Structures are given as C-alpha cells and as structure tokens.
Short mmCIF file of C-alpha atoms and ligand atoms in Angstrom, two decimals:
data_model
loop_
_atom_site.label_atom_id
_atom_site.label_comp_id
_atom_site.label_asym_id
_atom_site.label_seq_id
_atom_site.Cartn_x
_atom_site.Cartn_y
_atom_site.Cartn_z
CA UNK G 1 207.21 174.62 57.59
CA UNK G 2 204.68 177.05 56.62
CA UNK G 3 207.16 179.53 55.58
CA UNK G 4 206.79 179.76 51.39
CA UNK G 5 210.37 180.45 49.47
CA UNK G 6 210.81 183.97 47.65
CA UNK G 7 213.46 183.93 45.09
CA UNK G 8 213.73 187.92 43.72
CA UNK G 9 216.52 189.86 43.55
CA UNK G 10 214.14 193.10 42.91
CA UNK G 11 213.41 195.65 45.64
CA UNK G 12 210.08 196.56 44.79
CA UNK G 13 208.63 193.22 44.00
CA UNK G 14 210.03 191.34 47.39
CA UNK G 15 208.88 194.42 49.02
CA UNK G 16 204.76 194.19 47.85
CA UNK G 17 205.31 190.39 48.00
CA UNK G 18 206.18 190.66 51.94
CA UNK G 19 203.00 193.42 52.25
CA UNK G 20 201.13 190.32 51.03
CA UNK G 21 202.31 187.67 52.66
CA UNK G 22 202.00 189.97 55.81
CA UNK G 23 198.49 190.55 55.22
CA UNK G 24 198.06 186.22 54.66
CA UNK G 25 200.33 186.15 58.11
CA UNK G 26 203.18 184.36 56.99
CA UNK G 27 206.85 184.73 57.32
CA UNK G 28 208.53 184.30 54.03
CA UNK G 29 212.32 182.94 53.50
CA UNK G 30 214.12 185.22 51.26
CA UNK G 31 216.93 184.48 48.69
CA UNK G 32 217.91 186.65 45.90
CA UNK G 33 220.21 183.89 44.24
CA UNK G 34 218.06 180.71 43.26
CA UNK G 35 221.56 178.45 43.06
CA UNK G 36 221.73 179.18 46.64
CA UNK G 37 218.87 177.62 47.83
CA UNK G 38 218.38 174.62 46.21
CA UNK G 39 217.42 172.48 49.01
CA UNK G 40 215.01 174.96 50.63
CA UNK G 41 213.61 175.08 47.20
CA UNK G 42 212.83 171.73 47.36
CA UNK G 43 211.24 171.49 51.84
CA UNK G 44 209.19 174.85 51.11
CA UNK G 45 206.06 174.79 51.29
CA UNK G 46 205.11 177.18 48.30
CA UNK G 47 207.70 178.89 46.54
CA UNK G 48 207.27 182.55 44.58
CA UNK G 49 210.42 183.08 42.27
CA UNK G 50 210.17 186.43 41.10
CA UNK G 51 210.19 187.12 37.26
CA UNK G 52 213.71 188.84 37.84
CA UNK G 53 215.27 185.25 38.06
CA UNK G 54 213.43 183.11 36.58
CA UNK G 55 215.45 182.67 33.65
CA UNK G 56 218.31 181.87 36.37
CA UNK G 57 216.38 179.67 38.58
CA UNK G 58 215.57 177.57 35.34
CA UNK G 59 218.72 177.30 34.62
CA UNK G 60 220.05 175.93 38.05
CA UNK G 61 218.30 172.82 37.04
CA UNK G 62 216.08 172.33 40.75
CA UNK G 63 214.23 169.81 41.75
CA UNK G 64 210.97 169.70 40.32
CA UNK G 65 208.28 169.88 42.65
CA UNK G 66 204.53 171.42 43.24
CA UNK G 67 203.75 174.88 44.16
CA UNK G 68 206.27 176.75 42.28
CA UNK G 69 204.27 180.13 41.20
CA UNK G 70 206.09 182.56 39.08
CA UNK G 71 205.77 185.96 39.99
CA UNK G 72 206.27 189.36 37.57
CA UNK G 73 205.58 192.74 37.18
CA UNK G 74 205.46 192.22 33.09
CA UNK G 75 206.23 188.65 31.96
CA UNK G 76 206.75 187.67 28.86
CA UNK G 77 207.01 184.93 26.42
CA UNK G 78 211.29 184.42 27.86
CA UNK G 79 208.80 184.59 31.72
CA UNK G 80 206.68 181.82 30.45
CA UNK G 81 209.17 179.15 28.72
CA UNK G 82 211.35 179.75 32.08
CA UNK G 83 208.12 179.26 34.01
CA UNK G 84 207.70 176.07 31.96
CA UNK G 85 211.22 174.71 31.94
CA UNK G 86 210.49 175.00 36.03
CA UNK G 87 207.45 173.15 36.03
CA UNK G 88 206.01 176.23 37.60
CA UNK G 89 202.80 175.68 38.26
CA UNK G 90 201.63 179.52 37.02
CA UNK G 91 202.90 182.93 35.92
CA UNK G 92 201.52 185.87 37.95
CA UNK G 93 201.18 189.52 37.14
CA UNK G 94 201.05 192.27 39.50
CA UNK G 95 199.05 193.81 41.41
CA UNK G 96 196.38 192.15 39.09
CA UNK G 97 196.81 188.54 40.86
CA UNK G 98 197.59 190.43 44.31
CA UNK G 99 194.61 188.73 45.89
CA UNK G 100 195.01 185.58 44.13
CA UNK G 101 198.48 185.69 45.61
CA UNK G 102 196.85 186.35 49.30
CA UNK G 103 194.74 183.50 49.34
CA UNK G 104 197.41 181.49 48.49
CA UNK G 105 198.88 182.74 50.94
CA UNK G 106 196.27 182.32 53.81
CA UNK G 107 195.86 178.61 52.66
CA UNK G 108 199.35 178.06 53.74
CA UNK G 109 199.00 180.10 57.18
CA UNK G 110 195.76 177.78 57.47
CA UNK G 111 197.48 174.52 56.97
CA UNK G 112 200.63 175.21 59.40
CA UNK G 113 198.25 176.38 61.93
CA UNK G 114 197.66 173.41 64.30
CA UNK G 115 193.83 172.91 63.85
CA UNK G 116 191.10 173.82 66.61
CA UNK G 117 189.69 171.97 69.24
CA UNK G 118 185.77 171.14 69.07
CA UNK G 119 183.98 172.08 72.22
CA UNK G 120 180.14 170.94 71.75
CA UNK G 121 177.98 172.66 74.56
CA UNK G 122 174.62 171.17 75.87
CA UNK G 123 171.76 172.12 78.43
CA UNK G 124 171.22 169.85 80.18
CA UNK G 125 167.21 171.55 80.92
CA UNK G 126 165.81 174.21 78.70
CA UNK G 127 167.48 177.20 79.38
CA UNK G 128 169.90 175.55 81.32
CA UNK G 129 172.62 178.84 79.77
CA UNK G 130 174.00 175.77 77.27
CA UNK G 131 173.40 178.63 74.14
CA UNK G 132 175.24 181.85 76.08
CA UNK G 133 178.53 179.68 77.43
CA UNK G 134 178.92 178.19 73.48
CA UNK G 135 178.89 182.09 72.91
CA UNK G 136 180.92 183.68 75.61
CA UNK G 137 183.60 180.38 75.58
CA UNK G 138 183.96 181.80 71.73
CA UNK G 139 184.02 185.56 73.09
CA UNK G 140 186.62 184.39 75.17
CA UNK G 141 188.96 181.71 73.13
CA UNK G 142 189.31 184.93 70.47
CA UNK G 143 192.43 185.42 72.67
CA UNK G 144 193.60 182.60 70.79
CA UNK G 145 192.98 183.17 66.93
CA UNK G 146 189.12 182.74 65.37
CA UNK G 147 187.15 181.62 66.62
CA UNK G 148 183.55 179.77 64.86
CA UNK G 149 180.35 179.46 66.76
CA UNK G 150 177.89 176.59 64.57
CA UNK G 151 174.63 177.02 65.74
CA UNK G 152 173.40 173.63 65.36
CA UNK G 153 169.79 174.48 67.24
CA UNK G 154 166.96 175.01 64.65
CA UNK G 155 164.90 175.61 67.71
CA UNK G 156 167.40 177.93 69.84
CA UNK G 157 167.20 181.90 69.54
CA UNK G 158 170.22 181.87 67.01
CA UNK G 159 173.99 181.98 68.65
CA UNK G 160 173.87 185.28 65.98
CA UNK G 161 171.53 187.31 67.93
CA UNK G 162 173.22 186.42 71.24
CA UNK G 163 176.46 187.34 69.99
CA UNK G 164 175.04 190.88 68.07
CA UNK G 165 175.86 189.02 64.22
CA UNK G 166 172.69 188.73 63.21
CA UNK G 167 173.13 192.14 61.06
CA UNK G 168 176.14 191.43 59.85
CA UNK G 169 176.93 189.82 55.77
CA UNK G 170 177.55 186.30 55.19
CA UNK G 171 176.16 183.21 55.27
CA UNK G 172 174.22 180.32 57.25
CA UNK G 173 172.78 176.93 57.10
CA UNK G 174 170.68 176.79 54.26
CA UNK G 175 173.03 178.86 51.73
CA UNK G 176 176.01 175.70 52.67
CA UNK G 177 173.41 173.31 52.42
CA UNK G 178 171.90 174.19 48.84
CA UNK G 179 175.72 174.15 48.05
CA UNK G 180 177.36 170.75 48.99
CA UNK G 181 180.96 169.91 48.39
CA UNK G 182 183.65 170.23 50.66
CA UNK G 183 184.16 173.51 52.15
CA UNK G 184 187.57 175.24 52.24
CA UNK G 185 188.86 176.42 55.81
CA UNK G 186 189.42 180.05 55.31
CA UNK G 187 185.95 180.11 52.24
CA UNK G 188 184.43 179.54 55.71
CA UNK G 189 186.18 181.61 57.52
CA UNK G 190 185.15 184.12 54.89
CA UNK G 191 181.87 183.18 54.37
CA UNK G 192 180.48 183.35 57.80
CA UNK G 193 179.34 185.86 59.71
CA UNK G 194 181.64 187.47 62.52
CA UNK G 195 183.22 190.35 64.54
CA UNK G 196 185.67 190.76 66.30
CA UNK G 197 187.16 187.86 65.42
CA UNK G 198 183.56 185.70 66.81
CA UNK G 199 182.57 184.40 63.65
CA UNK G 200 178.78 182.12 63.62
CA UNK G 201 177.48 179.83 61.30
CA UNK G 202 173.71 179.94 62.43
CA UNK G 203 169.87 179.28 60.74
CA UNK G 204 168.02 182.03 58.29
CA UNK G 205 166.16 184.19 60.35
CA UNK G 206 163.17 183.23 58.96
CA UNK G 207 161.05 179.86 60.23
CA UNK G 208 159.98 179.64 56.69
CA UNK G 209 163.90 179.19 55.70
CA UNK G 210 164.64 176.97 58.41
CA UNK G 211 162.05 174.30 57.64
CA UNK G 212 163.38 174.23 53.86
CA UNK G 213 166.72 173.07 54.89
CA UNK G 214 167.25 169.78 53.48
CA UNK G 215 167.82 167.61 56.84
CA UNK G 216 170.37 164.87 54.71
CA UNK G 217 172.18 167.66 53.85
CA UNK G 218 172.61 169.92 56.81
CA UNK G 219 174.06 166.95 58.39
CA UNK G 220 176.35 166.61 54.90
CA UNK G 221 177.54 170.10 55.64
CA UNK G 222 177.80 170.19 59.27
CA UNK G 223 180.05 167.49 59.38
CA UNK G 224 182.00 169.67 56.65
CA UNK G 225 181.96 172.40 59.09
CA UNK G 226 183.65 170.93 61.79
CA UNK G 227 185.94 169.75 60.05
CA UNK G 228 187.21 173.02 57.75
CA UNK G 229 185.95 175.36 61.32
CA UNK G 230 188.67 173.00 63.00
CA UNK G 231 190.94 174.47 60.31
CA UNK G 232 191.13 177.40 59.62
CA UNK G 233 190.36 178.96 62.94
CA UNK G 234 191.88 178.37 66.74
CA UNK G 235 188.20 177.52 68.48
CA UNK G 236 184.69 175.56 67.06
CA UNK G 237 181.90 175.32 69.58
CA UNK G 238 178.95 173.57 68.53
CA UNK G 239 175.94 175.11 70.58
CA UNK G 240 174.03 171.33 70.60
CA UNK G 241 170.36 170.82 70.74
CA UNK G 242 168.82 169.20 73.26
CA UNK G 243 167.26 165.46 73.49
CA UNK G 244 168.81 166.25 69.94
CA UNK G 245 168.85 162.35 67.51
CA UNK G 246 171.26 160.75 66.07
CA UNK G 247 172.88 163.22 63.75
CA UNK G 248 173.43 165.37 67.14
CA UNK G 249 174.85 162.68 69.21
CA UNK G 250 177.09 162.02 65.91
CA UNK G 251 178.52 165.66 66.21
CA UNK G 252 178.51 165.54 69.80
CA UNK G 253 181.48 162.50 69.45
CA UNK G 254 183.10 164.85 66.74
CA UNK G 255 183.97 167.42 69.90
CA UNK G 256 186.88 167.13 72.02
CA UNK G 257 184.89 167.75 74.58
CA UNK G 258 181.41 168.30 75.24
CA UNK G 259 180.08 170.20 77.97
CA UNK G 260 176.74 170.14 79.64
CA UNK G 261 174.99 172.67 81.43
CA UNK G 262 173.44 171.55 84.89
CA UNK G 263 171.42 174.05 87.10
CA UNK G 264 170.74 173.08 90.56
CA UNK G 265 167.29 172.02 90.96
CA UNK G 266 166.32 168.23 90.82
CA UNK G 267 163.58 168.51 88.10
CA UNK G 268 167.08 169.78 86.21
CA UNK G 269 169.40 166.96 87.10
CA UNK G 270 166.87 164.72 86.52
CA UNK G 271 166.67 166.02 82.40
CA UNK G 272 170.62 166.81 83.03
CA UNK G 273 171.15 162.97 83.11
CA UNK G 274 168.44 161.84 80.26
CA UNK G 275 170.98 164.42 78.05
CA UNK G 276 174.00 162.49 79.20
CA UNK G 277 173.15 159.27 79.27
CA UNK G 278 171.80 159.43 75.54
CA UNK G 279 175.67 161.21 74.33
CA UNK G 280 177.61 159.47 77.23
CA UNK G 281 179.22 156.48 74.79
CA UNK G 282 179.81 158.25 71.58
CA UNK G 283 180.96 162.07 73.20
CA UNK G 284 183.48 162.50 75.86
CA UNK G 285 181.06 164.47 78.40
CA UNK G 286 181.91 167.03 81.21
CA UNK G 287 179.28 168.40 83.79
CA UNK G 288 179.12 172.63 84.28
CA UNK G 289 177.71 173.61 87.01
CA UNK G 290 175.48 176.73 86.60
CA UNK G 291 175.20 178.98 90.22
CA UNK G 292 174.51 177.44 93.71
CA UNK G 293 172.33 174.77 95.02
CA UNK G 294 174.22 171.95 93.97
CA UNK G 295 176.80 170.30 95.78
CA UNK G 296 179.51 169.85 92.61
CA UNK G 297 180.54 166.37 94.28
CA UNK G 298 176.52 165.13 94.80
CA UNK G 299 176.25 165.40 91.33
CA UNK G 300 179.59 163.83 89.94
CA UNK G 301 178.56 161.46 91.79
CA UNK G 302 174.79 160.29 91.24
CA UNK G 303 175.76 161.63 86.53
CA UNK G 304 179.31 159.57 87.61
CA UNK G 305 181.10 161.85 84.70
CA UNK G 306 183.53 164.93 85.88
CA UNK G 307 182.73 167.87 86.91
CA UNK G 308 184.27 170.83 84.82
CA UNK G 309 183.48 173.60 85.87
CA UNK G 310 181.17 176.17 87.53
CA UNK G 311 179.28 178.57 85.60
CA UNK G 312 178.99 181.71 88.32
CA UNK G 313 174.92 183.16 87.69
CA UNK G 314 176.31 186.80 86.04
CA UNK G 315 174.72 190.15 85.81
CA UNK G 316 174.12 191.78 83.19
CA UNK G 317 174.01 189.42 80.53
CA UNK G 318 171.00 190.45 78.81
CA UNK G 319 171.55 194.09 78.82
CA UNK G 320 175.67 192.81 76.97
CA UNK G 321 173.35 190.60 74.54
CA UNK G 322 171.01 193.50 74.00
CA UNK G 323 173.62 196.44 73.18
CA UNK G 324 174.80 193.54 70.43
CA UNK G 325 178.28 192.67 72.47
CA UNK G 326 177.33 189.33 72.87
CA UNK G 327 177.13 187.55 76.54
CA UNK G 328 181.18 188.87 77.76
CA UNK G 329 181.37 192.83 78.03
CA UNK G 330 184.47 192.46 80.24
CA UNK G 331 186.89 189.90 79.94
CA UNK G 332 188.21 190.08 83.86
CA UNK G 333 184.24 189.06 84.82
CA UNK G 334 183.23 186.09 86.51
CA UNK G 335 181.94 184.39 83.19
CA UNK G 336 185.07 185.15 80.62
CA UNK G 337 187.63 183.74 83.90
CA UNK G 338 185.14 180.44 83.95
CA UNK G 339 185.32 180.33 80.59
CA UNK G 340 189.06 180.23 80.28
CA UNK G 341 189.27 177.99 82.87
CA UNK G 342 187.08 175.54 80.85
CA UNK G 343 189.11 175.89 77.55
CA UNK G 344 192.40 175.25 79.67
CA UNK G 345 191.03 171.98 80.46
CA UNK G 346 193.45 169.01 79.21
CA UNK G 347 191.06 168.20 75.99
CA UNK G 348 190.96 171.64 75.07
CA UNK G 349 193.92 173.04 75.81
CA UNK G 350 193.86 176.49 75.05
CA UNK G 351 196.33 178.46 77.77
CA UNK G 352 195.98 182.26 77.98
CA UNK G 353 199.81 183.38 76.95
CA UNK G 354 200.62 179.63 75.18
CA UNK G 355 200.09 178.26 72.26
CA UNK G 356 197.98 175.03 72.21
CA UNK G 357 199.50 172.87 74.20
CA UNK G 358 200.16 169.40 72.55
N1 ADP D 401 175.71 181.76 83.56
C1 ADP D 401 174.49 182.80 83.82
N2 ADP D 401 174.49 183.76 84.57
C2 ADP D 401 173.60 184.54 84.36
N3 ADP D 401 172.55 184.08 83.42
C3 ADP D 401 172.26 183.19 82.64
C4 ADP D 401 174.19 182.49 82.62
N4 ADP D 401 173.46 181.78 81.43
C5 ADP D 401 172.58 181.64 80.66
N5 ADP D 401 171.98 182.83 81.57
C6 ADP D 401 170.59 183.52 81.05
O1 ADP D 401 169.69 182.53 80.63
C7 ADP D 401 168.53 182.59 79.84
C8 ADP D 401 168.72 181.17 79.17
O2 ADP D 401 169.72 181.18 78.06
P1 ADP D 401 170.24 179.72 77.31
O3 ADP D 401 171.64 180.37 77.22
O4 ADP D 401 169.69 181.24 76.05
O5 ADP D 401 169.86 178.84 77.35
P2 ADP D 401 169.82 176.75 76.69
O6 ADP D 401 170.72 177.50 75.54
O7 ADP D 401 170.79 176.27 77.76
O8 ADP D 401 168.27 177.27 76.64
C9 ADP D 401 169.39 183.85 78.94
O9 ADP D 401 168.63 185.08 79.48
C10 ADP D 401 170.28 183.85 79.37
O10 ADP D 401 170.25 185.36 79.53
MG1 MG D 402 170.08 177.31 73.67
#
C-alpha cells in the first residue's frame, strides 16, 4: 500500500520521477496509459500523472480521490483544465517542484513504515550507565533504519555529547518548545542533529537556555516528539532522568519497554528499587544488570521484576566518546552484542536480518 502510482508515457519524465522516488525510498507502480489502471488509481496511496497523459486521464474519468498530483515539464492552460477535471490537488512543474515531490514521497514512505518501538532507559542509581545504554541502543539500532535519542534528562551530560553530535546543526528542546503545535515525522527527523542514521533531541548547551525552557511546553513537545519520532524512525530511545516527576512517569508509560540499569552494590540496588516503585504502575519495566557482583536471579526476586539483560563492563567507552564516535566503537564488541539482545526482546522486536517482528 505504500507504492505510489506513476502514470506517464514520457520517458524522460518517468526517469526523473523514478529518481525522485528512489531518493525518498519508495518504489512506484508505473503505467503508461491511464485507462488501463483504473483500479490501481483508486487504491494507490498517491497518484502522479504526467502532463503528457493528463488529458487522456481526464477523459477516462477515474474515480475521484485525494492525492492526485499532475507533474509536467511545462504546464499550459490545457494541463490545468484537465487537472481540474481530474480533481487533482495541484500541478507541479519540474524541475522547480523537485524537492516538494521528494517531501511528498517521503511522507508516503513514513506512512508505510510500521511505527518504531520506543524504549526508555533509566538509571537505578547515579552514574549507572543509563545515558550510555540509551546511546548504545540507538547506535546499534541504526542497522534497522534511522534511530532517535530523546534526551529527557536536563541534568545529564547531554546525549548529543555522548554520541559525538554536539557540533552538528539542528534543533533542540528549547526551539521546539517555543514552536508548539504538531510535529511531522519527517520534519522532526530532518531537523535534529544526526549522523549515520542516529539523531538526537537534546538540551541547549548553556544552563540559562535550559532553565528558560517552559515546563508545560516541554511536556507537550516531548509527547509530540515520541509520537512523531515513532512514525519517522525504526527506534526511539528515551534517556529518562532518575527520580523523575509525574512527567517522567508519563513518558515512561509511553514506552514499549523501560530498562532500569542496576549496578551491583547494596545502596545502588536500594536506589534502583525506589526507581522501580515509582515507575512500575505506569510502565513495562525490565532490569538490566551492569557488571558482575549482582546475581540476576537474586535481583529479579527482590525487585519482583524480570532481568532482561546483562551489560558487560566495557573498556574504552570513555575514549570512544571522547573521539566523538559514541559508546559503540565496534559492532562486534560485547557492548553492541548486549544491545542487540535487548533490541531483540519481544517488547522491542528489532531482530537482526529481519523487519520488525509483528
Ligand atoms: N557498560 C559500561 N561499561 C563501562 N563503563 C560504563 C558503562 N556504562 C557506562 N559507563 C561509564 O559510567 C559513567 C556513567 O555513565 P552514564 O551513562 O552517564 O550514567 P547515567 O546516565 O546512569 O548517569 C560514564 O563515565 C560511562 O562511560
Ligand atoms: Mg544519564
């Protein structure tokens, strides 16, 4: 259902439209004669009609529908008249309308992709490695398509810094919170700092600008970002602050799975139990044990929650982050492997070599 219908007998126009479709990642269905595609006309998610056949298409009188666009090298009065008869939404002239058409096709691609899973990560105690895991999941998840980290922790180090994206251009929470309104999936993906298929929505670098972000506006835009992020990405990861207020509880509730990172010391476990208690009614929680020194079965028993993964104590994370490469230096390393296992959990469903599991 994501294949747009292209109707044209003009070879150069067809070539051009196929190029634009490829740029958007969609594969159109092609027909030279409008009379032969009356059924596809009604079922295709969008129809592009070449200026060369628009008059014939109007005469064939296909069913009236939305999403019909006439594309021509040069549109004359005849073209506009036929487009009106067809009920077309617009007449686009190439090459001027090139980027407009790509945006249109990208929207189709977004609509055809199943919404990506949303995974929250929260530290059971301070410095447990939540932000590192969030960024790791986004890096490893990028094998499935574009991924997005929503940095929901204004006190954290900045997920952009951990991913090496702090110097990249793009919008941050402050800009979006001022804007308000609905966020488009493709627009959000294009607006945030990103590299190699990993994007990040984070806080402005200076504290005054962070403090100036209106709480209510941020709450609304965070909600929007989760929804739009899902539609435009193969995976969205929320880096959630510890000891969060009800806003954080709400965000956790929007996740398909929230991972609580627990390190193995008595105070850390005590703190993790408090974090879980705050979130467990609202969200689906899974514990992730970092390092040795904590038996997973024992933790699962005292927390009354499943342990869904074990994070290795990885060397070289700090160096890799310092180099601007993010926590994952090698896709074959133990950290990446642990992240892949977490992404393959049924609540997330990103299994290597397969599309998203149903
Ligand atoms: N799996 C890991 N192995 C080794 N060091 C880690 C690991 N995860 C995180 N760290 C290190 O621990 C410190 C705190 O990590 P961070 O992700 O900022 O924690 P949190 O977000 O929970 O406060 C960082 O210096 C980070 O490099
Ligand atoms: Mg953190």
